[in-house]
Structures are given as C-alpha cells and as structure tokens.
Amino acid sequence: MPLDLSDESQYDRTRLRQWAGGRARSAGVDRRDLLKLLAAGAAAGSVGLGAAGTASATTGASATTTASPGILKPLPPELFTLRGTNAETKFAALRGTGPLTPVDRFFVRNHTSTPRIDAAAWRLKVWGDGLAGDPVDFSYERLRALPAVERTLFIECAGNGRSFYATQQGQAVTGTAWTLGAIGVARWRGARLSDVLRLAGVTPGAVDVLPRGLDDEVVANGVNLGRVRRPLPVGKALDDVLLAYEMNGRPLPADHGGPVRLVVPEWVGISSIKWVGDIEVSAEPLYSPWNTDTYRLFGPEHPAQGSAPLTRQTLKSAFELELGATVPVHRTRLLTGRSWSGGAPVTRVEVSTDGGGHWQRVRLHDAPRRGGWVRWSLPWTPRAAGATALLARATDATGRTQPETSVHNAQGYLFDAVVRHPVTVV
Ligand SMILES: Nc1nc2c(c(=O)[nH]1)N[C@H]1C(S)=C(S)[C@@H](COP(=O)(O)O)O[C@H]1N2
Ligand SMILES: [Mo]
C-alpha cells in the first residue's frame, strides 16, 4: 500500500526515520553544523536552539523585558507582556472582545524583527524539483485574483504555556517563558496554497514543501540557521493551508506577516510562516532546524532522537483575568475564559474555584469549531478571604480532557495540563 503522507502520524514516522537514517536532505543548513548542534544539545541534555532571543523559563519568576523588540505596532503594558523579541497577549485584555482577537492585542512571535515589505514589490517564487517545470512567480495582485477563502483559526505558539512547566511542575525548560497568551484567533482571508501549488505545476512526486520567510536570517549559538522555514508534508499543504493576505477584514499587518503569510490550521504556530517569499516544492524529504532541533519533544520521556516533528496544537484553557488578581469577597463576578485545541473542537469546560476540590460545568458561548476557541463564563461569589486557585479544564469532541500534569520535554512545548490560576480574595 502506498504511504499516505497526508496522514500526519505516517508522515511523521516516515520523515523521522528518513532523517535519522540520513536520507532526508537538509534544507539550507550545513549538515556538519547540524551535527555540531545536535552533539552540543545531547551533551547539555537538551537541544539549545530554543535559546535564540528568548528568556529562560527555568526560574519561577517568568523573565520579561522592557527593551523594545522589533515589532511595529504599539505594545501598551495593559495589552502585552514583552518577552525578548516577542509580545504576549494579556488574557485579561481579551475580556469582552468577542470571538476574534483584535489585531491591537494579538500576540507577536518574531525570531528576529518585523520587516517592512511593500505589497506591490512582493513576489512569491514557487520552485523546486517537485514541479513539472520552471519556477513560477506570483505577484500580490495575481494571488488576490485567485478564488479567496475565509476561515476563523487560531495561531498558537508550540511553546504557549511553557512557563508552567517551571512554576507548576518544577521542571526546567528552555525557551520563551510564555504564560497562556501566545495564542490569537483571527478571521483569515487568502488564496488556497493548493491552488498556487497546482498553478505552479506540482507533480505527484512532490513530498515536502518548504515556505521561507523574508525576515532576517536567524543566528543561534554562533550558527547561522538561515531564514525561518519549516517543511510541510505535501498532503497538508494541498489540504487546508491558506496564503493569507487579510486578517479580521483588513490587509494583513506587517507584524503578522504582511503582505502574505501561511496559515496552517490547527498546527504549531511555526508552521504558519510569515512574510513568505518563496516556497520550495521538493521531490525529496526535507529538514530544517525547525523540524529537527526545535519543535520536537526531547528528554527522558521521549525517544532518544526526539519525537516526530510537532504538528497539531494541544488542549488548553485560560481565564480572562490577571494571574494573581485580587477579588473582593462576597461580591458576585462573572468569571470568563476561553478553551481551545488543535486536536478536536472543545465541547465541555469545567471550572473549579476552590483549588480543584469541586468542579462545575460552565456555559459555552460559542459553537465548538475546529481550529477555533470557545468562550465560556461562570458567575462566582467568593465566600472567604484568602489565597485560592481558579482552575479550568476542557474536554474535546474525542473525549480527551486536560490532564493534571503535562509530560515534560526539554523545550517546554505543548503544555496541556490544567493551569492553577492564583487569585487572592480580600
Ligand atoms: N518568517 C517567520 N515566520 C514565522 C515566525 C518568524 O519568526 N518568522 N515565527 C513563527 C512562530 S514561532 C509563531 S508562533 C507564529 C506567530 O505568529 P504571529 O506573530 O502572527 O502571532 O509565526 C511563525 N511564523
Ligand atoms: Mo512559535
């Protein structure tokens, strides 16, 4: 039976074997450099590329910075927490905002900084030995003239929630110390990547596509990793991926990849390459640092060479309230929050206001949707003063519920445990 590479698990197992056996090609990084990095990573017990431009989450206090990152939009402190080159959305700032995250509070994750790219001069070059012929160029106008699709989807960093490995589970991880705000949901409008690939002459022999950003090259541990890029299996690329040029009804803002970015439904944020400038279509399997050294699970709980490259995001819930908020006793307030998953729609959410002793099912305000989130609410009247924890626990359509603890991995990806949200009743 032929391999079905649109099946993620088959794809992952296959590519992992090929890469470990030296049969997948390195896309743009010298193999000696990769081996050097892998050796260094193994010696350190983890792989170190995640350290580029990031704060360590190994300490209880999540590191934040006030230095101005290379982000163009305003980052007022009531909407964002700055973390290195990145800006995390404050969940409290989402209260009352509706199902879509407004652009003024949508998180930004930049490996380097936001480039300014003129849409009129922008070109997308599609090339590679997985095409029938020569490279094909698409202008912004040509892309916009293709049939447009619109979808409401989250983009979420694979490391969202990472800091809770340290603060809640006492485990060291590397990478940006996000709390839960490295997610946003937007209405994306764009062309289908499948239409572009077909117009470019993709052949049945194509295996991987490699979209690459026009932002600066990334240097980590003294090694130039080149431009941000991560291979996608051709099955996913031809399935539901967008080349988005609008976000929430407006031209895609520069910080979110304007003029054009990929939006890869339900998959880890790194798949959704911003400022895409070219796409290699390859008849050979490809790897880049973003599917070998990072965005895989490493550590004692995982295979020695690491897990398969990450694909889908996991299950999470967050309250629209500051961590450590102070709330008055005996006064009823409406607790609000959101739950989401890249696996299946969230169908049930339960909340505990007494540190996990009792749970109640909460009212959902949105129909469960793939690739989106549901808003929920619960009136709460604190009965006694003192410190407590609010917990929210989501269950998806497959019956999967957020666990009490998340399986550790060195780079702190895919945190899915129920978060204990501290509050003080006064
Ligand atoms: N070209 C490029 N694409 C990129 C990145 C980047 O730094 N450069 N960051 C990735 C990561 S890790 C994430 S989580 C998302 C973040 O998208 P946002 O900044 O629009 O929220 O973009 C992805 N695409
Ligand atoms: Mo990310």
Short mmCIF file of C-alpha atoms in Angstrom, two decimals, residues 118-419:
data_model
loop_
_atom_site.label_atom_id
_atom_site.label_comp_id
_atom_site.label_asym_id
_atom_site.label_seq_id
_atom_site.Cartn_x
_atom_site.Cartn_y
_atom_site.Cartn_z
CA ASP A 118 5.81 46.64 0.04
CA ALA A 119 2.91 44.56 -1.34
CA ALA A 120 3.38 45.99 -4.84
CA ALA A 121 7.00 44.82 -4.95
CA TRP A 122 6.36 41.49 -3.20
CA ARG A 123 6.73 38.26 -5.16
CA LEU A 124 6.22 34.65 -4.18
CA LYS A 125 8.53 32.31 -6.03
CA VAL A 126 7.50 28.66 -6.19
CA TRP A 127 10.33 26.41 -7.29
CA GLY A 128 11.94 23.01 -6.88
CA ASP A 129 12.25 19.51 -8.32
CA GLY A 130 8.72 18.69 -7.21
CA LEU A 131 7.39 20.92 -10.00
CA ALA A 132 6.90 19.87 -13.61
CA GLY A 133 8.81 22.87 -14.96
CA ASP A 134 10.50 26.17 -14.18
CA PRO A 135 9.90 28.31 -11.10
CA VAL A 136 6.65 30.27 -11.12
CA ASP A 137 6.26 33.77 -9.66
CA PHE A 138 3.10 35.15 -8.09
CA SER A 139 2.55 38.85 -7.52
CA TYR A 140 0.24 40.19 -4.80
CA GLU A 141 -2.34 41.06 -7.49
CA ARG A 142 -2.20 37.60 -9.01
CA LEU A 143 -2.64 35.99 -5.60
CA ARG A 144 -5.64 38.21 -4.82
CA ALA A 145 -7.20 37.33 -8.17
CA LEU A 146 -7.35 33.64 -7.23
CA PRO A 147 -10.51 32.29 -5.57
CA ALA A 148 -10.50 33.54 -1.95
CA VAL A 149 -11.34 31.50 1.14
CA GLU A 150 -12.05 32.78 4.65
CA ARG A 151 -11.58 30.85 7.85
CA THR A 152 -11.57 31.63 11.57
CA LEU A 153 -8.50 29.94 13.03
CA PHE A 154 -6.10 30.26 15.89
CA ILE A 155 -2.38 30.71 15.55
CA GLU A 156 -0.68 29.48 18.70
CA CYS A 157 2.98 29.06 19.55
CA ALA A 158 4.00 25.47 20.32
CA GLY A 159 5.61 26.86 23.49
CA ASN A 160 2.45 28.58 24.75
CA GLY A 161 2.07 27.80 28.48
CA ARG A 162 5.74 26.82 28.72
CA SER A 163 6.40 28.72 31.96
CA PHE A 164 4.01 26.41 33.84
CA TYR A 165 6.43 23.50 33.42
CA ALA A 166 8.67 25.51 35.75
CA THR A 167 6.17 27.25 38.03
CA GLN A 168 3.63 24.44 38.38
CA GLN A 169 5.67 21.27 37.82
CA GLY A 170 9.11 22.42 39.00
CA GLN A 171 10.73 21.35 35.72
CA ALA A 172 13.43 23.17 33.77
CA VAL A 173 12.69 24.08 30.17
CA THR A 174 14.35 26.37 27.62
CA GLY A 175 12.61 28.97 25.50
CA THR A 176 10.37 32.00 25.83
CA ALA A 177 8.60 31.94 29.19
CA TRP A 178 5.05 32.36 27.87
CA THR A 179 2.12 32.07 30.23
CA LEU A 180 -1.03 31.35 28.16
CA GLY A 181 -1.12 34.38 25.87
CA ALA A 182 0.84 33.09 22.86
CA ILE A 183 -2.41 32.46 21.00
CA GLY A 184 -4.80 34.54 18.95
CA VAL A 185 -7.83 33.75 16.82
CA ALA A 186 -8.44 35.72 13.64
CA ARG A 187 -10.55 35.66 10.50
CA TRP A 188 -8.03 34.95 7.76
CA ARG A 189 -8.73 35.54 4.09
CA GLY A 190 -6.46 34.37 1.34
CA ALA A 191 -5.77 32.04 -1.53
CA ARG A 192 -5.53 28.30 -1.13
CA LEU A 193 -1.94 27.08 -1.10
CA SER A 194 -3.20 24.09 -3.09
CA ASP A 195 -4.36 26.40 -5.94
CA VAL A 196 -0.94 28.08 -6.03
CA LEU A 197 0.90 24.76 -6.00
CA ARG A 198 -1.28 23.37 -8.80
CA LEU A 199 -0.78 26.51 -10.92
CA ALA A 200 2.95 26.11 -10.34
CA GLY A 201 2.80 22.55 -11.65
CA VAL A 202 3.22 20.41 -8.54
CA THR A 203 3.83 16.79 -9.56
CA PRO A 204 2.67 13.55 -7.91
CA GLY A 205 6.33 13.02 -6.96
CA ALA A 206 6.38 16.05 -4.63
CA VAL A 207 6.96 15.12 -0.99
CA ASP A 208 7.59 18.27 1.06
CA VAL A 209 7.02 21.99 0.57
CA LEU A 210 9.26 24.47 2.31
CA PRO A 211 7.89 28.01 2.75
CA ARG A 212 10.53 30.54 3.77
CA GLY A 213 10.19 33.97 5.37
CA LEU A 214 11.71 37.22 4.11
CA ASP A 215 12.72 38.29 7.62
CA ASP A 216 16.39 38.29 8.68
CA GLU A 217 18.45 35.13 9.00
CA VAL A 218 18.45 33.58 12.46
CA VAL A 219 21.73 33.11 14.29
CA ALA A 220 21.71 30.69 17.25
CA ASN A 221 24.73 29.58 19.25
CA GLY A 222 27.00 31.13 16.64
CA VAL A 223 25.46 29.14 13.80
CA ASN A 224 23.58 30.88 11.02
CA LEU A 225 20.42 28.84 10.55
CA GLY A 226 19.28 30.89 7.59
CA ARG A 227 15.80 32.25 7.14
CA VAL A 228 12.84 30.94 9.10
CA ARG A 229 11.41 27.92 7.28
CA ARG A 230 9.81 24.63 8.18
CA PRO A 231 8.90 21.79 5.81
CA LEU A 232 5.25 20.85 5.47
CA PRO A 233 4.22 17.48 4.07
CA VAL A 234 2.67 17.97 0.65
CA GLY A 235 -0.50 16.28 1.95
CA LYS A 236 -1.10 19.04 4.49
CA ALA A 237 -0.04 21.73 2.01
CA LEU A 238 -2.65 20.54 -0.51
CA ASP A 239 -5.32 20.06 2.15
CA ASP A 240 -6.32 23.22 4.03
CA VAL A 241 -3.42 25.71 4.14
CA LEU A 242 -4.03 29.38 3.27
CA LEU A 243 -1.79 32.05 1.82
CA ALA A 244 -3.44 34.79 3.86
CA TYR A 245 -3.43 38.47 2.89
CA GLU A 246 -6.22 39.68 5.21
CA MET A 247 -6.68 39.41 8.97
CA ASN A 248 -10.01 40.37 10.56
CA GLY A 249 -11.15 42.08 7.37
CA ARG A 250 -8.11 44.30 6.86
CA PRO A 251 -4.87 43.86 4.89
CA LEU A 252 -2.53 41.60 6.87
CA PRO A 253 -0.49 43.84 9.24
CA ALA A 254 3.31 43.77 8.97
CA ASP A 255 3.83 42.22 12.43
CA HIS A 256 1.63 39.26 11.48
CA GLY A 257 3.37 38.53 8.20
CA GLY A 258 2.04 41.16 5.79
CA PRO A 259 1.71 41.27 2.89
CA VAL A 260 1.29 37.46 2.82
CA ARG A 261 1.74 34.61 5.32
CA LEU A 262 0.84 30.96 5.56
CA VAL A 263 -1.94 29.94 7.90
CA VAL A 264 -1.72 26.23 8.69
CA PRO A 265 -4.91 25.23 10.51
CA GLU A 266 -4.51 23.59 13.92
CA TRP A 267 -0.75 23.10 13.62
CA VAL A 268 2.01 24.64 15.75
CA GLY A 269 2.49 28.37 15.07
CA ILE A 270 5.91 27.91 13.48
CA SER A 271 4.19 26.21 10.51
CA SER A 272 2.42 29.46 9.66
CA ILE A 273 5.41 31.17 8.04
CA LYS A 274 5.09 34.97 7.95
CA TRP A 275 6.35 37.24 5.13
CA VAL A 276 6.58 34.22 2.85
CA GLY A 277 8.88 34.93 -0.10
CA ASP A 278 9.44 31.56 -1.68
CA ILE A 279 8.23 28.00 -1.45
CA GLU A 280 10.43 25.10 -2.43
CA VAL A 281 8.49 22.08 -3.66
CA SER A 282 10.71 19.06 -3.19
CA ALA A 283 10.62 15.53 -4.56
CA GLU A 284 12.92 14.57 -1.68
CA PRO A 285 12.18 14.74 2.04
CA LEU A 286 13.49 17.99 3.58
CA TYR A 287 14.56 19.00 7.01
CA SER A 288 15.36 22.37 8.52
CA PRO A 289 16.35 23.20 12.10
CA TRP A 290 12.68 23.97 12.72
CA ASN A 291 11.65 20.34 12.31
CA THR A 292 14.82 18.69 13.63
CA ASP A 293 16.37 20.57 16.56
CA THR A 294 13.35 22.55 17.65
CA TYR A 295 9.62 21.85 17.55
CA ARG A 296 10.10 18.23 18.57
CA LEU A 297 9.96 16.67 22.01
CA PHE A 298 13.28 15.82 23.67
CA GLY A 299 14.02 14.45 27.13
CA PRO A 300 13.83 11.25 29.18
CA GLU A 301 10.11 10.76 28.43
CA HIS A 302 10.70 10.79 24.67
CA PRO A 303 12.59 8.71 22.09
CA ALA A 304 16.36 9.21 22.16
CA GLN A 305 16.35 11.11 18.86
CA GLY A 306 13.34 13.15 19.91
CA SER A 307 9.72 12.80 18.92
CA ALA A 308 8.41 13.24 15.42
CA PRO A 309 8.18 16.90 14.35
CA LEU A 310 5.27 18.59 16.08
CA THR A 311 2.09 19.06 14.11
CA ARG A 312 -1.16 19.75 15.99
CA GLN A 313 -1.54 22.06 18.94
CA THR A 314 -2.92 20.62 22.17
CA LEU A 315 -5.81 21.31 24.57
CA LYS A 316 -5.73 24.43 26.79
CA SER A 317 -7.91 26.80 28.82
CA ALA A 318 -7.33 30.29 30.18
CA PHE A 319 -9.19 32.77 32.37
CA GLU A 320 -9.56 36.35 31.17
CA LEU A 321 -8.06 37.58 34.41
CA GLU A 322 -4.57 38.62 35.54
CA LEU A 323 -2.55 35.87 37.20
CA GLY A 324 -2.53 36.79 40.89
CA ALA A 325 -5.62 39.05 40.60
CA THR A 326 -7.22 40.40 43.77
CA VAL A 327 -11.01 39.98 44.00
CA PRO A 328 -13.44 41.21 46.68
CA VAL A 329 -15.13 38.68 48.99
CA HIS A 330 -18.94 38.16 48.89
CA ARG A 331 -19.30 40.01 45.61
CA THR A 332 -20.54 38.12 42.56
CA ARG A 333 -18.41 38.47 39.47
CA LEU A 334 -18.56 36.77 36.12
CA LEU A 335 -15.52 34.58 35.52
CA THR A 336 -14.81 34.40 31.80
CA GLY A 337 -12.31 32.49 29.74
CA ARG A 338 -11.56 30.53 26.60
CA SER A 339 -10.62 26.95 25.72
CA TRP A 340 -9.19 25.58 22.51
CA SER A 341 -7.44 22.63 20.92
CA GLY A 342 -5.73 21.68 17.67
CA GLY A 343 -6.95 18.12 18.09
CA ALA A 344 -10.75 18.38 18.03
CA PRO A 345 -13.35 21.03 18.94
CA VAL A 346 -13.76 21.76 22.66
CA THR A 347 -17.20 20.53 23.73
CA ARG A 348 -17.13 20.83 27.53
CA VAL A 349 -15.39 23.06 30.09
CA GLU A 350 -15.45 22.68 33.86
CA VAL A 351 -14.21 25.23 36.39
CA SER A 352 -13.09 24.91 39.99
CA THR A 353 -12.93 27.98 42.23
CA ASP A 354 -11.54 26.12 45.26
CA GLY A 355 -8.19 24.88 44.00
CA GLY A 356 -9.59 21.73 42.39
CA GLY A 357 -11.88 20.46 45.17
CA HIS A 358 -15.17 20.93 43.33
CA TRP A 359 -15.88 21.30 39.63
CA GLN A 360 -18.84 22.78 37.78
CA ARG A 361 -19.66 22.69 34.14
CA VAL A 362 -19.68 26.18 32.63
CA ARG A 363 -21.77 27.76 29.90
CA LEU A 364 -20.15 27.82 26.46
CA HIS A 365 -20.78 30.95 24.39
CA ASP A 366 -19.58 29.63 21.04
CA ALA A 367 -20.36 26.56 18.99
CA PRO A 368 -17.40 24.15 19.10
CA ARG A 369 -15.33 24.65 15.94
CA ARG A 370 -12.20 23.03 14.60
CA GLY A 371 -9.20 25.32 14.81
CA GLY A 372 -11.02 27.93 16.90
CA TRP A 373 -11.79 28.50 20.56
CA VAL A 374 -14.90 28.62 22.70
CA ARG A 375 -15.64 31.41 25.15
CA TRP A 376 -17.24 30.46 28.46
CA SER A 377 -18.42 32.08 31.68
CA LEU A 378 -19.45 31.28 35.23
CA PRO A 379 -20.75 33.59 37.97
CA TRP A 380 -18.63 33.31 41.12
CA THR A 381 -19.19 34.66 44.61
CA PRO A 382 -16.09 34.15 46.77
CA ARG A 383 -17.22 33.17 50.28
CA ALA A 384 -13.98 33.55 52.25
CA ALA A 385 -10.93 35.78 52.16
CA GLY A 386 -7.53 34.28 51.41
CA ALA A 387 -5.47 32.82 48.61
CA THR A 388 -7.09 30.33 46.24
CA ALA A 389 -6.67 29.00 42.73
CA LEU A 390 -9.08 29.01 39.82
CA LEU A 391 -8.86 26.02 37.50
CA ALA A 392 -10.46 25.46 34.09
CA ARG A 393 -10.45 22.08 32.40
CA ALA A 394 -11.54 21.46 28.82
CA THR A 395 -12.68 18.29 27.09
CA ASP A 396 -12.70 17.88 23.32
CA ALA A 397 -15.03 16.05 20.94
CA THR A 398 -12.88 12.92 21.13
CA GLY A 399 -13.36 12.80 24.93
CA ARG A 400 -9.84 13.95 25.75
CA THR A 401 -9.63 16.09 28.90
CA GLN A 402 -6.78 18.32 30.07
CA PRO A 403 -4.61 16.31 32.49
CA GLU A 404 -3.33 17.38 35.91
CA THR A 405 0.28 17.36 34.73
CA SER A 406 1.85 17.70 31.33
CA VAL A 407 4.54 15.28 30.12
CA HIS A 408 7.81 17.20 30.34
CA ASN A 409 10.00 17.94 27.33
CA ALA A 410 13.25 19.91 27.34
CA GLN A 411 11.97 22.81 25.23
CA GLY A 412 8.66 23.06 27.04
CA TYR A 413 6.30 22.52 24.10
CA LEU A 414 2.63 21.55 24.11
CA PHE A 415 1.82 22.27 27.76
CA ASP A 416 -1.69 20.88 28.19
CA ALA A 417 -2.20 20.49 31.95
CA VAL A 418 -4.88 22.36 33.87
CA VAL A 419 -3.35 25.67 35.00
#
